Amino acid sequence: MKDWASLTTIEEMEAATNSLLETAKKVGADTWQQRVKNQTPHCGFGESGTCCRICSMGPCRITKKAPRGICGCDVHGIVARNYLMFTAGGAATHSDHGREIMHTLYQTREGGNYQVKDPEKLIRIAKEWGVETEGKDIYDLAHEMAETGLLEYGKPFGTQRFLKRAPEHTQQLWHDAGIEPRAIDREVSQSMHMTHMGCSSLAEALIRQSLRAGLSDGWGGSMMGTEFSDVMFGTPRPIDTEANIGVMEKDNVNIVVHGHDPSLSEMIVYYASDPEMIAYAKSMGAKGITISGVCCTSNEVAMRHGIPMAGNYLNQENVVLTGACEAIVVDVQCIFPALGPLSKCFHTKFITTSPIARIPDSEFIQFSAESAGENAKAIVKMAIENFKNRKPELVNIPNLKQKARVGYSVEAIKKVLDGVANSQLDEFGTTKPLVECVHSGVLRGAVAMVGCNNPKVRPDTAHIGLMKKMLENDIIVITTGCSAQAAAKAGLMDPEKAKEYCGAGLKRVCELAGIPPVLHMGSCVDISRMMILASDIAKDWGINISQVPVVGCAPEWMSEKAVSIGNYVVATGIETFLGVDPYSKGSEEVTRLLQGEDGVKEWVEAKFVVDTDIDSLGDKMIACIEAKRAALGI
Ligand code: BF8
Ligand code: SF4
């Protein structure tokens, strides 16, 4: 047994949360821990996916005695329709985030609120898309690319431009399976059409469209979100930061950014470091201003500016419960409506900024690309002026934090791994050193760990437990979203500390490259980075993606976005392991299609594996990686 003492344990994190829950009790605040109790047990029909309420003849619930809905739909049609609607919700959400980024790109100008920080990347993508770059002003090019990208959402003909980044074999599989995504909005819209009363009830067709809608997200909307965020805000490079609730500072004005779209948080970060604002904070009795984040917006600004991460999804109430949060500023997605009433128990300003996420008991400051500077300044000022309203007797910031090195974009991974093998770096680097490490067995393979927290799993235990298991077995971990923050909070992104817990091969790679064994690749839209990495590895290796010893895993997932992600990761040829059931167990046919050898696996060479026993899920992941190695004869 290894000694993990130098990492932060789940028990320490829980003790910190418990001390904050004491404050909640004191002020009479409601918390998710209590609401889970109120909601348990969950509805069995909902959990198995066997309830239909898409028309007002229902709701219909499938039982042995009532095997069909009033319209005659069987359980397989109902479960598959629910699954497709779940996917479409996620694809719409991620892709709309990507669309916002493209609109922001359209607003970039020299000296403006938003600028082009990575012109090389913009030119590289323009060339890829066949857009003329010679002699063009970089901002003219940015605007042209924004328009071209926005057309990907609604173009009448053709398929997504980024599909061409995949190996030819993968593109052929997508073509043969009839799942190449066309216009992004069309896939979401068609999904909603198919699930309307009296349209599709054939499970196979509904699952096929789920893959297609997922691909429109991962290889469409999310990929645009990622790529053009890099163009505007910079492509991430390794940078040191800290993680866990202890990054909030008692004597400073604390502003917590939460949500997903970096357009807002980038501006807040900028104005919070303005000397004028810092002086203003000091004039109000604070020592300075601390920005920290939760959820994916936190990943975005951590990756690019080293802004510390206060926590992940199920920590969002904790930051308010410290009593030291002057403002929690949110944009879109994964925001608990509970933050409204909770903030009222403290001095905290709960500031919503997007017409897409309007929440009761918040102050709404509509944020737009045109007025971003003024909006951000107003928000930072509001937080500073709120410092004096703190109730000192309620302030409790648990002393818990770890160092983390983050910022591993595909570009950065190629660069850092060049140090471990004798490959020649081409213009944008290659994955050959990584391939060599895996081929020789120094690394057994890789796991892409992603996704949320979910009270159905003891928070962070599955993420951290599985990561430890992978590291011991010389399997490198790439991670995004709340999974990345779980790793950072535990200390698994501290290069010095974490390498001690790796097998000999992985430890050597970490030492040579100066990397932690768990690589932070960004937010959830950045799972598109993982797809590019997997594609590049397959191409550099000369094999298919499904043959590469890599698996995907979302052990604590909860959102519609996560289901959309699961679909595109599987559709890309990567076996995906889930620790929470996707409301599909009510239909044997849907379960077979998603998890069997003769369902999606026949179309895209990968499937889902669902196991709520996390240890057994980990064993299956390792077995899958080893089986892929054996099949390659390595
Ligand atoms: O997009 S991992 S809880 S924050 S959905 Fe949400 Fe899940 Fe976190 Fe990011 Ni992703
Ligand atoms: Fe019931 Fe069919 Fe209407 Fe669904 S579509 S609620 S199964 S009648």
XYZ file of C-alpha atoms and ligand atoms in Angstrom:
652
model
C 0.000 0.000 0.000
C 1.284 3.427 -0.919
C 1.322 6.337 1.456
C -0.703 9.187 -0.004
C -0.167 11.398 3.027
C 1.309 14.307 1.161
C -1.776 14.705 -1.001
C -4.980 16.246 0.318
C -7.338 13.443 1.270
C -11.059 13.224 0.649
C -11.501 13.181 4.443
C -9.686 16.514 4.772
C -11.849 17.998 2.037
C -14.968 16.689 3.729
C -13.880 18.080 7.089
C -13.482 21.489 5.431
C -16.946 21.220 3.906
C -18.395 20.137 7.237
C -16.986 23.192 8.969
C -18.683 25.334 6.300
C -21.946 23.448 6.780
C -21.798 24.514 10.435
C -21.936 28.119 9.245
C -24.852 27.191 6.975
C -26.708 25.888 10.018
C -25.936 29.055 11.952
C -27.404 31.335 9.288
C -30.261 28.996 8.355
C -28.982 28.380 4.817
C -30.152 25.526 2.640
C -27.428 23.371 1.029
C -27.269 20.641 -1.598
C -26.410 18.082 1.076
C -29.843 18.697 2.635
C -31.662 18.839 -0.687
C -30.244 15.457 -1.706
C -31.864 13.998 1.405
C -35.170 15.692 0.532
C -35.081 14.245 -2.989
C -34.129 10.681 -2.051
C -35.269 8.157 -3.188
C -35.408 9.297 -6.789
C -38.219 8.315 -9.139
C -37.519 4.834 -10.534
C -39.171 5.606 -13.873
C -37.021 8.685 -14.365
C -33.878 6.813 -13.379
C -34.467 4.011 -15.845
C -35.589 6.371 -18.615
C -39.033 4.783 -18.911
C -41.245 7.844 -18.411
C -42.486 9.766 -21.454
C -44.140 13.178 -21.249
C -43.591 14.557 -24.724
C -47.309 14.770 -25.432
C -50.294 15.612 -23.289
C -51.939 12.215 -23.667
C -49.316 11.120 -21.120
C -47.279 11.151 -19.064
C -46.860 7.446 -19.800
C -44.816 5.183 -17.581
C -43.789 1.746 -18.739
C -44.429 -1.225 -16.442
C -44.981 -4.963 -16.983
C -48.714 -4.301 -16.888
C -48.493 -1.300 -19.206
C -45.741 -2.154 -21.700
C -46.659 0.616 -24.169
C -47.553 4.283 -23.937
C -50.985 5.466 -25.086
C -49.647 6.082 -28.613
C -48.208 2.566 -28.597
C -44.570 3.511 -28.163
C -42.589 0.721 -26.513
C -39.991 1.076 -23.793
C -37.059 1.080 -26.239
C -38.461 4.008 -28.179
C -39.143 5.948 -24.980
C -35.704 5.324 -23.457
C -33.917 6.116 -26.737
C -35.944 9.299 -27.261
C -35.090 10.466 -23.756
C -31.440 9.692 -24.430
C -31.444 11.692 -27.650
C -33.147 14.668 -25.979
C -30.526 14.544 -23.225
C -27.788 14.571 -25.875
C -29.364 17.383 -27.885
C -29.564 19.552 -24.754
C -25.858 19.094 -24.184
C -24.893 19.631 -27.821
C -26.988 22.828 -27.945
C -25.376 24.159 -24.789
C -21.748 23.571 -25.722
C -22.316 24.724 -29.276
C -24.071 27.900 -28.203
C -21.056 28.633 -26.013
C -18.941 28.210 -29.170
C -21.277 30.563 -31.028
C -20.855 33.251 -28.351
C -17.098 32.941 -28.770
C -17.462 33.449 -32.537
C -19.557 36.565 -31.932
C -16.871 37.854 -29.589
C -14.266 37.118 -32.264
C -16.288 39.289 -34.612
C -15.927 42.152 -32.098
C -12.136 41.973 -31.858
C -10.211 45.067 -32.863
C -6.798 46.606 -32.337
C -6.803 48.214 -28.879
C -10.363 46.992 -28.184
C -11.826 44.976 -25.309
C -11.064 41.797 -27.236
C -7.984 41.274 -29.373
C -6.258 38.542 -31.325
C -3.614 37.174 -28.960
C -2.546 34.191 -31.058
C -2.422 35.374 -34.689
C -0.419 32.290 -35.776
C -3.208 30.016 -34.636
C -5.797 32.128 -36.451
C -3.773 31.956 -39.665
C -3.229 28.213 -39.239
C -6.979 27.558 -38.929
C -7.751 29.951 -41.798
C -5.403 27.995 -44.058
C -7.005 24.773 -42.904
C -10.413 26.174 -43.875
C -9.164 27.416 -47.239
C -9.577 31.091 -46.311
C -7.096 33.426 -48.030
C -4.656 34.916 -45.514
C -1.996 36.591 -47.663
C -1.712 40.325 -47.163
C -4.804 40.471 -44.981
C -5.045 42.597 -41.845
C -5.259 40.203 -38.879
C -8.526 41.755 -37.686
C -10.088 41.546 -41.143
C -9.116 37.896 -41.121
C -10.565 37.422 -37.613
C -13.887 38.883 -38.723
C -13.976 36.769 -41.861
C -13.217 33.652 -39.834
C -15.931 34.599 -37.325
C -18.483 34.799 -40.112
C -17.266 31.576 -41.688
C -17.397 29.836 -38.312
C -20.880 31.139 -37.580
C -22.045 29.690 -40.883
C -21.064 26.250 -39.575
C -24.145 26.562 -37.369
C -26.644 26.963 -40.145
C -25.115 26.242 -43.532
C -27.615 24.528 -45.825
C -25.217 21.988 -47.321
C -22.110 20.046 -46.405
C -20.669 18.755 -43.155
C -18.557 20.284 -40.382
C -15.222 21.707 -41.519
C -13.251 20.373 -38.558
C -14.131 16.736 -39.388
C -11.204 16.807 -41.793
C -8.872 16.900 -38.805
C -9.759 13.277 -38.028
C -7.862 10.372 -39.590
C -9.324 9.297 -42.925
C -10.408 5.983 -41.465
C -12.503 7.774 -38.815
C -14.045 10.053 -41.428
C -14.962 6.990 -43.474
C -16.607 5.321 -40.453
C -18.681 8.454 -39.842
C -19.672 8.564 -43.483
C -20.627 4.889 -43.615
C -22.626 5.126 -40.383
C -24.462 8.204 -41.697
C -23.409 10.278 -38.665
C -21.246 13.031 -40.159
C -22.666 16.165 -38.577
C -24.007 18.770 -40.976
C -24.847 22.296 -39.718
C -24.629 22.277 -35.905
C -28.074 23.762 -35.340
C -29.517 21.294 -37.808
C -28.374 18.321 -35.741
C -29.895 19.747 -32.567
C -33.041 20.702 -34.415
C -33.360 17.358 -36.157
C -32.926 15.615 -32.829
C -35.886 17.548 -31.421
C -37.857 16.772 -34.563
C -37.104 13.061 -34.292
C -38.179 12.954 -30.658
C -41.482 14.745 -31.266
C -44.613 12.690 -30.733
C -45.237 10.478 -33.708
C -41.745 10.656 -35.235
C -38.936 8.197 -34.442
C -39.468 5.354 -32.027
C -36.846 3.044 -33.533
C -34.074 2.906 -30.942
C -31.300 2.337 -33.459
C -32.163 5.490 -35.431
C -32.400 7.565 -32.265
C -29.015 6.379 -31.003
C -27.458 7.043 -34.416
C -28.713 10.626 -34.239
C -27.345 10.881 -30.684
C -23.867 10.172 -32.029
C -24.374 12.668 -34.821
C -25.599 15.418 -32.488
C -22.686 14.643 -30.153
C -20.233 14.942 -33.054
C -21.734 18.313 -34.002
C -20.717 19.398 -30.512
C -17.253 17.844 -30.144
C -16.067 18.340 -33.707
C -18.198 21.452 -34.271
C -19.387 23.862 -31.580
C -17.011 22.862 -28.785
C -14.042 22.755 -31.118
C -14.819 26.260 -32.304
C -15.220 27.412 -28.710
C -11.795 26.045 -27.847
C -9.867 27.046 -30.938
C -11.109 30.601 -31.153
C -10.846 31.173 -27.393
C -7.172 30.351 -27.909
C -7.010 32.824 -30.802
C -8.454 35.615 -28.629
C -7.127 34.832 -25.181
C -3.967 32.890 -25.986
C -3.216 29.196 -26.417
C -2.543 27.767 -22.950
C 1.018 26.937 -21.924
C 2.156 25.349 -18.657
C 1.606 27.738 -15.776
C 1.632 27.303 -11.987
C -1.382 27.977 -9.829
C -3.153 26.676 -6.711
C -6.376 24.845 -6.024
C -8.948 24.333 -3.268
C -10.980 26.594 -1.019
C -7.860 27.909 0.769
C -6.992 30.020 -2.289
C -9.545 32.589 -1.122
C -7.843 35.206 1.025
C -9.284 36.507 4.251
C -7.900 40.024 4.027
C -8.663 40.546 0.352
C -11.769 41.331 -1.624
C -12.742 37.902 -2.986
C -14.403 37.701 -6.376
C -15.335 34.218 -7.543
C -15.974 33.630 -11.244
C -18.246 30.729 -12.139
C -19.671 29.372 -15.363
C -18.073 28.662 -18.726
C -17.583 31.525 -21.164
C -14.105 33.076 -20.818
C -15.254 36.337 -22.436
C -16.571 37.531 -19.064
C -13.920 36.144 -16.743
C -11.050 37.402 -18.922
C -12.348 40.937 -18.452
C -12.891 40.531 -14.698
C -9.344 39.199 -14.325
C -8.031 42.149 -16.319
C -9.783 44.821 -14.270
C -9.076 43.164 -10.934
C -5.360 43.620 -11.575
C -5.797 47.280 -12.558
C -3.717 49.387 -10.084
C -6.605 51.821 -9.808
C -8.929 49.020 -8.648
C -6.357 47.620 -6.236
C -5.902 51.090 -4.742
C -9.668 51.382 -4.434
C -9.821 48.018 -2.630
C -7.144 49.234 -0.219
C -9.070 52.416 0.430
C -11.961 50.179 1.490
C -9.838 48.370 4.076
C -8.815 45.291 2.083
C -5.227 44.292 1.330
C -5.957 43.542 -2.308
C -8.231 41.640 -4.677
C -8.280 37.879 -5.128
C -9.995 36.323 -8.092
C -10.639 32.609 -7.900
C -12.970 30.334 -9.804
C -15.259 27.368 -9.731
C -16.287 25.092 -12.600
C -15.092 25.561 -16.154
C -14.714 29.317 -16.230
C -12.148 28.691 -13.526
C -10.344 26.211 -15.765
C -10.258 28.780 -18.569
C -8.588 31.519 -16.518
C -6.364 29.073 -14.625
C -5.009 27.725 -17.914
C -4.271 31.161 -19.325
C -3.475 33.353 -16.305
C -2.773 31.026 -13.381
C -5.903 32.246 -11.563
C -6.428 29.840 -8.627
C -9.263 27.315 -8.593
C -11.438 27.494 -5.463
C -13.246 24.280 -6.278
C -15.412 22.291 -8.628
C -19.127 21.825 -9.186
C -20.217 20.628 -5.735
C -18.013 23.251 -4.064
C -19.936 26.197 -5.509
C -21.935 26.731 -2.329
C -18.772 26.396 -0.228
C -17.259 29.588 -1.617
C -20.253 31.577 -0.374
C -20.302 29.691 2.943
C -16.795 31.034 3.706
C -18.498 34.331 4.500
C -15.582 35.955 2.683
C -16.974 36.070 -0.832
C -17.773 39.629 -1.864
C -19.165 38.612 -5.233
C -19.827 35.437 -7.153
C -20.064 36.368 -10.811
C -21.592 33.860 -13.187
C -22.140 33.534 -16.916
C -23.724 30.293 -18.158
C -24.118 26.610 -17.230
C -23.764 24.507 -14.069
C -24.804 27.380 -11.800
C -26.978 26.303 -8.856
C -30.131 28.429 -8.586
C -29.464 27.839 -4.882
C -26.823 30.577 -5.038
C -29.693 33.112 -5.027
C -31.146 32.349 -1.596
C -27.752 31.285 -0.239
C -26.113 34.610 -1.077
C -28.962 36.355 0.787
C -27.796 34.659 4.008
C -24.456 36.438 3.610
C -23.234 39.793 2.322
C -22.297 38.124 -1.001
C -23.424 39.729 -4.255
C -24.669 37.087 -6.666
C -24.219 38.636 -10.107
C -25.705 37.085 -13.218
C -24.529 38.424 -16.560
C -26.106 36.428 -19.386
C -29.656 36.534 -20.755
C -29.215 32.760 -21.154
C -28.864 32.199 -17.407
C -31.373 34.416 -15.552
C -31.686 33.370 -11.911
C -33.950 34.656 -9.112
C -32.337 36.580 -6.248
C -29.390 37.733 -8.334
C -28.288 41.125 -9.584
C -28.329 41.119 -13.359
C -25.635 43.081 -15.169
C -25.971 42.196 -18.820
C -22.580 41.541 -20.266
C -21.879 42.107 -23.927
C -18.781 42.155 -26.067
C -19.318 45.822 -26.913
C -19.554 47.011 -23.301
C -17.390 44.290 -21.702
C -14.850 46.693 -20.207
C -17.449 48.866 -18.475
C -19.416 45.829 -17.282
C -16.370 44.181 -15.770
C -15.244 47.386 -14.094
C -18.685 47.890 -12.577
C -18.688 44.332 -11.234
C -15.222 44.607 -9.678
C -16.200 47.943 -8.106
C -19.392 46.488 -6.712
C -17.410 43.677 -5.068
C -14.897 46.109 -3.574
C -17.638 48.280 -2.130
C -19.203 45.185 -0.596
C -16.074 44.308 1.432
C -17.192 46.485 4.347
C -20.438 44.514 4.644
C -18.730 41.281 5.688
C -19.759 39.772 8.993
C -16.376 38.911 10.541
C -17.927 36.325 12.860
C -19.025 34.269 9.825
C -15.675 34.262 8.036
C -14.116 30.799 7.782
C -11.769 29.930 4.924
C -10.572 26.362 5.477
C -6.816 26.197 5.126
C -6.698 23.728 2.290
C -4.842 24.173 -0.974
C -2.360 22.468 -3.251
C 0.007 23.611 -5.974
C -0.955 22.751 -9.528
C 0.725 23.085 -12.901
C -1.926 23.548 -15.569
C -2.172 24.707 -19.192
C -1.638 21.603 -21.305
C -3.125 22.449 -24.665
C -2.272 20.010 -27.481
C 0.390 22.473 -28.595
C 1.890 22.518 -25.086
C 1.812 18.723 -24.698
C 3.676 18.263 -27.967
C 6.254 20.769 -26.870
C 6.932 19.418 -23.378
C 7.067 15.793 -24.444
C 9.633 16.530 -27.084
C 12.147 16.432 -24.238
C 11.635 12.734 -23.541
C 12.479 11.234 -26.929
C 14.722 12.030 -29.845
C 12.074 13.186 -32.245
C 12.379 16.168 -34.501
C 9.845 18.835 -33.667
C 8.089 20.083 -36.796
C 6.422 23.463 -37.048
C 3.627 22.644 -34.606
C 5.302 19.641 -32.985
C 4.265 16.017 -33.247
C 2.997 13.393 -30.847
C 5.806 11.021 -31.819
C 7.632 11.190 -28.464
C 4.381 10.294 -26.725
C 3.784 7.472 -29.195
C 7.298 6.170 -28.550
C 6.696 6.145 -24.794
C 3.484 4.183 -25.213
C 4.880 1.881 -27.874
C 7.892 0.948 -25.752
C 5.688 0.350 -22.702
C 7.277 3.092 -20.574
C 3.706 4.363 -20.510
C 1.026 1.686 -20.782
C -1.493 4.134 -22.214
C -3.607 7.160 -21.423
C -6.937 7.942 -19.839
C -9.013 11.021 -20.617
C -10.776 11.783 -17.314
C -13.596 14.265 -17.632
C -16.876 15.429 -16.239
C -18.680 16.622 -13.205
C -19.434 15.779 -9.613
C -22.728 14.155 -8.763
C -24.041 13.558 -5.243
C -24.698 9.966 -6.347
C -20.933 9.496 -5.942
C -19.062 10.642 -2.809
C -17.672 13.884 -4.269
C -14.291 13.544 -5.995
C -13.643 10.001 -4.730
C -14.108 8.431 -8.136
C -12.001 11.029 -9.961
C -9.148 10.892 -7.480
C -9.345 7.149 -6.799
C -9.283 6.270 -10.476
C -6.475 8.692 -11.228
C -4.318 7.174 -8.488
C -4.998 3.738 -9.834
C -4.008 4.792 -13.351
C -0.804 6.498 -12.211
C 0.347 3.433 -10.289
C -0.129 1.455 -13.477
C 1.941 3.816 -15.638
C -1.114 5.222 -17.368
C -0.886 8.974 -17.955
C -4.033 10.992 -17.239
C -5.290 13.899 -19.314
C -8.210 15.722 -17.780
C -10.671 18.582 -18.121
C -13.634 20.153 -16.343
C -14.479 19.338 -12.752
C -12.390 16.177 -12.957
C -9.311 18.364 -13.525
C -10.185 20.431 -10.474
C -10.601 17.312 -8.359
C -7.056 16.326 -9.325
C -5.682 19.787 -8.634
C -7.367 19.995 -5.226
C -5.848 16.661 -4.233
C -2.341 17.661 -5.326
C -2.151 15.370 -8.346
C -1.102 18.304 -10.554
C 1.850 19.217 -8.371
C 4.761 17.866 -10.452
C 7.003 17.330 -7.422
C 4.483 15.607 -5.230
C 2.440 13.648 -7.722
C 5.293 11.918 -9.509
C 6.063 10.006 -6.316
C 2.825 8.117 -6.769
C 3.484 6.938 -10.300
C 4.824 3.671 -11.596
C 8.517 3.778 -12.604
C 7.870 4.493 -16.297
C 5.431 7.337 -15.799
C 7.627 8.806 -13.083
C 10.569 8.905 -15.479
C 8.519 10.629 -18.162
C 7.308 13.208 -15.646
C 10.847 13.923 -14.483
C 12.274 14.220 -17.979
C 9.484 16.447 -19.229
C 8.927 18.383 -15.995
C 5.207 17.631 -16.061
C 2.707 16.343 -13.522
C 1.299 12.886 -14.342
C -2.191 14.385 -14.576
C -2.333 16.959 -17.351
C -4.930 19.732 -17.152
C -6.254 20.237 -20.705
C -8.904 22.815 -19.828
C -12.657 23.140 -19.567
C -15.314 20.793 -20.912
C -15.410 22.373 -24.378
C -11.688 21.575 -24.388
C -12.454 17.869 -24.615
C -12.224 18.825 -28.280
C -8.493 19.216 -27.572
C -8.459 15.574 -26.510
C -10.097 14.570 -29.802
C -7.387 16.408 -31.734
C -4.679 14.793 -29.615
C -6.133 11.312 -30.177
C -6.370 11.977 -33.919
C -2.802 13.240 -34.109
C -1.519 10.242 -32.149
C -3.329 7.821 -34.468
C -1.946 9.605 -37.530
C 1.621 9.807 -36.197
C 1.456 6.145 -35.160
C -0.187 4.988 -38.387
C -3.047 3.163 -36.667
C -6.746 3.830 -36.082
C -7.922 5.841 -33.074
C -9.729 2.780 -31.724
C -6.419 0.889 -31.646
C -4.591 3.487 -29.522
C -4.339 2.388 -25.855
C -6.469 5.264 -24.646
C -9.888 5.299 -22.958
C -12.305 7.999 -21.833
C -13.882 8.152 -18.395
C -16.571 10.279 -16.728
C -16.995 8.668 -13.309
C -19.133 11.349 -11.603
C -20.919 12.958 -14.561
C -24.294 14.677 -14.181
C -25.107 17.083 -17.048
C -26.651 16.863 -20.501
C -23.353 18.195 -21.816
C -21.619 15.145 -20.404
C -23.909 12.832 -22.381
C -23.230 14.776 -25.555
C -19.499 14.470 -24.800
C -19.812 10.731 -24.181
C -21.422 10.351 -27.584
C -18.698 12.154 -29.472
C -15.866 10.505 -27.573
C -17.308 7.071 -28.369
C -18.066 8.145 -31.946
C -14.414 9.164 -32.289
C -13.448 5.564 -31.547
C -12.566 5.869 -27.851
C -14.132 3.393 -25.392
C -15.837 5.455 -22.675
C -16.348 4.417 -19.051
C -19.173 5.912 -16.983
C -19.673 5.695 -13.226
C -23.273 6.951 -13.363
C -25.958 5.327 -15.516
C -27.294 7.489 -18.380
C -30.991 6.760 -17.665
C -30.908 3.926 -20.172
C -31.188 0.778 -18.106
C -34.951 0.561 -18.669
C -34.397 -0.732 -22.198
C -32.376 -3.828 -22.994
C -32.185 -2.718 -26.585
C -30.784 0.731 -25.822
C -28.365 -0.808 -23.324
C -27.204 -3.233 -26.009
C -26.840 -0.458 -28.575
C -24.746 1.696 -26.246
C -22.833 -0.955 -24.334
C -22.926 -4.139 -26.440
C -20.520 -5.505 -29.030
C -23.121 -5.238 -31.795
C -24.434 -1.691 -31.328
C -22.529 1.566 -31.754
C -19.330 -0.481 -31.528
C -20.053 -1.920 -34.976
C -20.398 1.590 -36.409
C -17.574 3.466 -34.688
C -15.327 0.775 -33.122
C -16.044 1.893 -29.526
C -18.812 1.649 -26.952
C -19.821 2.731 -23.452
C -19.009 0.739 -20.332
C -21.173 1.571 -17.314
C -20.224 0.412 -13.831
C -21.185 2.204 -10.644
C -18.606 0.195 -8.703
C -15.686 2.550 -9.228
C -12.949 0.073 -8.401
C -14.319 -2.389 -10.877
C -14.695 0.445 -13.435
C -10.963 1.159 -13.012
C -10.061 -2.524 -13.484
C -12.066 -2.539 -16.703
C -10.283 0.572 -17.964
C -6.877 -0.978 -17.357
C -8.002 -4.247 -18.949
C -9.207 -2.319 -22.017
C -5.865 -0.517 -22.350
C -3.927 -3.772 -21.950
C -6.165 -5.520 -24.495
C -5.443 -2.758 -27.010
C -1.713 -3.181 -26.399
C -1.952 -6.941 -26.841
C -3.879 -6.483 -30.090
C -1.067 -4.239 -31.363
C 1.510 -6.822 -30.276
C 3.243 -4.374 -27.912
O -18.733 21.916 -18.431
S -17.621 19.109 -15.625
S -20.220 20.164 -13.604
S -18.554 22.746 -14.844
S -20.719 20.017 -17.016
Fe -20.397 21.500 -15.252
Fe -19.776 19.033 -15.366
Fe -18.245 20.679 -14.149
Fe -17.965 22.522 -16.901
Ni -18.512 20.166 -17.632
Fe -47.375 8.663 -23.926
Fe -46.801 8.314 -26.508
Fe -47.449 10.760 -25.589
Fe -45.134 9.639 -24.882
S -45.753 10.252 -26.942
S -46.570 10.706 -23.540
S -45.673 7.470 -24.780
S -48.756 8.937 -25.646
